[in-house]
Amino acid sequence: MTTPILIANYEELLRKAGFRITRPRKIILTILTESEDHPDAIELFRRASSIDKSISLSTVYRTMKMLEEIGVIHRHAFDGGPARFEQASDSHHDHLIDIETGDVIEFHSEKIEELQEEIARALGYDIVHHRLELYGRKRAPKKGAR
Amino acid sequence: MTTPILIANYEELLRKAGFRITRPRKIILTILTESEDHPDAIELFRRASSIDKSISLSTVYRTMKMLEEIGVIHRHAFDGGPARFEQASDSHHDHLIDIETGDVIEFHSEKIEELQEEIARALGYDIVHHRLELYGRKRAPKKGAR
DNA sequence: CTCTTTATTGCAAATAATTTGCAATTGCAT
DNA sequence: ATGCAATTGCAAATTATTTGCAATAAAGAG
């Protein structure tokens, strides 16, 4: 679904941004590229720990901040909860959050994007970024169906 | 802009929900009805304190939680910041946040709402609530304009 | 490969936002 | 007025995240 980005590419990116390629960073980047979900810091910490017990939670936080700054990841705060991260893919998308399970489904609507632009323009603004989150629950199958 | 709601109506609402009308609650509700902006808990606490020095921050938090539960207010977390509140008006709206000033502009697009429903439906979901936030900066006036 | 410099790390402590336990207080139905 | 349960203020606890600092480890120079 999301365009896979090789970890080697990330290392190149970090280098160009003037950062060092460290063991914790490699591990965290690997986890990010392999994650299909939107883990929060503690979850990333858990996954990283399973690879290298010595990685600290602070490093996870610091790394996420750095990766966000160079545009490698996006940070979300669904319903005011803890920050959850995902690798920035080439294509923008919004999120539908299953309020029962916490699952996150990605979607994109060019039409909505256009309308947003239109609205902002009418209000005299240029959109820098936006956040569209739908919170819902799985629809009960129509009776009669099956 | 927003439909004004009398504080007496709120007291009625609280009563019906089985809550007592206390001095702190009256004060907080008054502040909410008079606020045109989207204050956070500390700001509400400050405003409440200026009326009654004895009100505590915990009470502000507890009251906001209660008011949210009975649908009197809405809670926002713009860009992962602290929760900010506004009285729930009759009409739903979304927000455009000026990333330079922090100002919040309200808007509504029936078309976008419809598209959201459509998308959720296509994914097999019913929308329970949603969050649409545009973050932008005032557009530089076109050169030549004036 | 070894040395040197400086970024990065882990850890513990600090901060920020919010919640909670509890004894004292207060609203409200009698 | 009286009584009792809901509510409050305060302090301490939680949760999420950041930061200071001494120890460690990248990466360039030789």
PDB file of C-alpha atoms in Angstrom, chain A residues 7 11 29 60 83 92 96-97 105 111 119 128 134 139-141:
ATOM      1  CA  ILE A   7      16.702   1.794   4.936  1.00  0.00           C
ATOM      2  CA  GLU A  11      20.907   6.555   5.946  1.00  0.00           C
ATOM      3  CA  LEU A  29      14.644   3.074  11.078  1.00  0.00           C
ATOM      4  CA  VAL A  60      13.462   6.759  20.685  1.00  0.00           C
ATOM      5  CA  ALA A  83       2.015  10.626  19.695  1.00  0.00           C
ATOM      6  CA  HIS A  92      -0.300  12.092   1.378  1.00  0.00           C
ATOM      7  CA  LEU A  96      -9.874   6.591   9.682  1.00  0.00           C
ATOM      8  CA  ILE A  97      -9.530   5.361  13.254  1.00  0.00           C
ATOM      9  CA  ILE A 105      -6.997   2.857   8.016  1.00  0.00           C
ATOM     10  CA  LYS A 111     -11.774  16.048  -3.873  1.00  0.00           C
ATOM     11  CA  ILE A 119     -11.977  27.041   1.860  1.00  0.00           C
ATOM     12  CA  VAL A 128       0.712  24.525   5.382  1.00  0.00           C
ATOM     13  CA  LEU A 134     -12.484  10.098  10.879  1.00  0.00           C
ATOM     14  CA  ARG A 139     -20.825  -0.754  10.219  1.00  0.00           C
ATOM     15  CA  ALA A 140     -23.201  -3.494  11.257  1.00  0.00           C
ATOM     16  CA  PRO A 141     -23.873  -5.561   8.161  1.00  0.00           C
TER      17      PRO A 141
END
